[in-house]
GROMACS .gro file of C-alpha atoms in nm:
model
   82
    1PRO     CA    1   0.013   0.017  -0.022
    2ILE     CA    2   0.266   0.240   0.091
    3ILE     CA    3   0.470   0.182  -0.259
    4MET     CA    4   0.117   0.253  -0.433
    5GLY     CA    5   0.034   0.564  -0.275
    6ILE     CA    6   0.408   0.697  -0.340
    7GLY     CA    7   0.307   0.641  -0.661
    8TYR     CA    8  -0.003   0.769  -0.735
    9GLU     CA    9   0.165   1.090  -0.536
   10ALA     CA   10   0.415   1.084  -0.795
   11ILE     CA   11   0.202   1.045  -1.108
   12LYS     CA   12   0.003   1.313  -1.015
   13LEU     CA   13   0.309   1.510  -0.986
   14ALA     CA   14   0.395   1.476  -1.288
   15GLY     CA   15   0.026   1.579  -1.404
   16ARG     CA   16   0.060   1.872  -1.236
   17LYS     CA   17   0.436   1.991  -1.262
   18ASP     CA   18   0.667   2.079  -1.536
   19ASN     CA   19   1.043   2.112  -1.373
   20SER     CA   20   1.370   1.883  -1.475
   21PHE     CA   21   1.295   1.661  -1.142
   22VAL     CA   22   1.003   1.579  -1.280
   23ARG     CA   23   1.096   1.502  -1.675
   24ILE     CA   24   1.415   1.281  -1.498
   25MET     CA   25   1.204   1.080  -1.279
   26SER     CA   26   0.917   1.025  -1.589
   27ALA     CA   27   1.174   0.911  -1.858
   28PRO     CA   28   1.246   0.568  -1.753
   29GLY     CA   29   0.839   0.557  -1.741
   30LEU     CA   30   0.811   0.707  -2.149
   31TRP     CA   31   1.153   0.515  -2.223
   32VAL     CA   32   0.994   0.197  -2.207
   33GLN     CA   33   0.590   0.330  -2.284
   34ARG     CA   34   0.844   0.364  -2.609
   35LEU     CA   35   0.984   0.120  -2.702
   36THR     CA   36   0.632  -0.092  -2.604
   37THR     CA   37   0.387   0.051  -2.781
   38LYS     CA   38   0.354   0.161  -3.178
   39GLU     CA   39   0.207   0.346  -3.405
   40PRO     CA   40  -0.157   0.098  -3.545
   41ASP     CA   41  -0.126   0.057  -3.908
   42ASP     CA   42  -0.448   0.071  -4.114
   43ASP     CA   43  -0.573  -0.294  -4.054
   44MET     CA   44  -0.599  -0.161  -3.652
   45ILE     CA   45  -0.810   0.159  -3.752
   46GLU     CA   46  -0.996  -0.008  -3.932
   47CYS     CA   47  -1.070  -0.231  -3.716
   48ALA     CA   48  -1.158  -0.033  -3.449
   49ILE     CA   49  -1.349   0.186  -3.655
   50ALA     CA   50  -1.603  -0.059  -3.711
   51SER     CA   51  -1.598  -0.260  -3.329
   52PHE     CA   52  -1.676   0.162  -3.217
   53LYS     CA   53  -1.972   0.156  -3.515
   54ALA     CA   54  -2.086  -0.191  -3.356
   55VAL     CA   55  -2.190  -0.056  -3.028
   56LEU     CA   56  -2.297   0.285  -3.093
   57PRO     CA   57  -2.692   0.257  -3.083
   58THR     CA   58  -2.861   0.357  -3.336
   59GLU     CA   59  -3.079   0.682  -3.365
   60GLU     CA   60  -3.375   0.482  -3.329
   61GLU     CA   61  -3.246   0.356  -3.049
   62THR     CA   62  -3.175   0.655  -2.863
   63LYS     CA   63  -3.522   0.858  -3.024
   64GLU     CA   64  -3.642   0.495  -2.843
   65GLU     CA   65  -3.500   0.544  -2.527
   66LYS     CA   66  -3.569   0.906  -2.478
   67GLU     CA   67  -3.937   0.855  -2.513
   68ASN     CA   68  -3.866   0.518  -2.232
   69ASP     CA   69  -3.698   0.757  -2.075
   70ALA     CA   70  -3.956   1.034  -2.007
   71GLU     CA   71  -4.259   0.774  -1.939
   72LYS     CA   72  -4.078   0.595  -1.690
   73ASN     CA   73  -4.018   0.994  -1.545
   74SER     CA   74  -4.369   1.090  -1.604
   75SER     CA   75  -4.477   0.765  -1.403
   76GLU     CA   76  -4.247   0.831  -1.111
   77GLU     CA   77  -4.365   1.168  -1.083
   78LYS     CA   78  -4.789   1.075  -1.089
   79GLU     CA   79  -4.683   0.783  -0.793
   80GLU     CA   80  -4.559   1.040  -0.600
   81VAL     CA   81  -4.817   1.272  -0.686
   82ILE     CA   82  -5.031   0.991  -0.521
   0.00000   0.00000   0.00000
């Protein structure tokens, strides 16, 4: 727990401050990140877009949700009056 707390505080400090101490402390992590990650190629981006589109609700679903929410809210208001 102590090490996790120190790490959390270090990340918070790195997000708030921009000085040489913070840059030195953040450099090893950024080097590892640079080694272990790469830019996605076109196939990866295409797959991500297709996946995102698959989970987005259609306009009809969004409209139905809003209508259902409105009906639910009006019925709850009626119950509160009674």
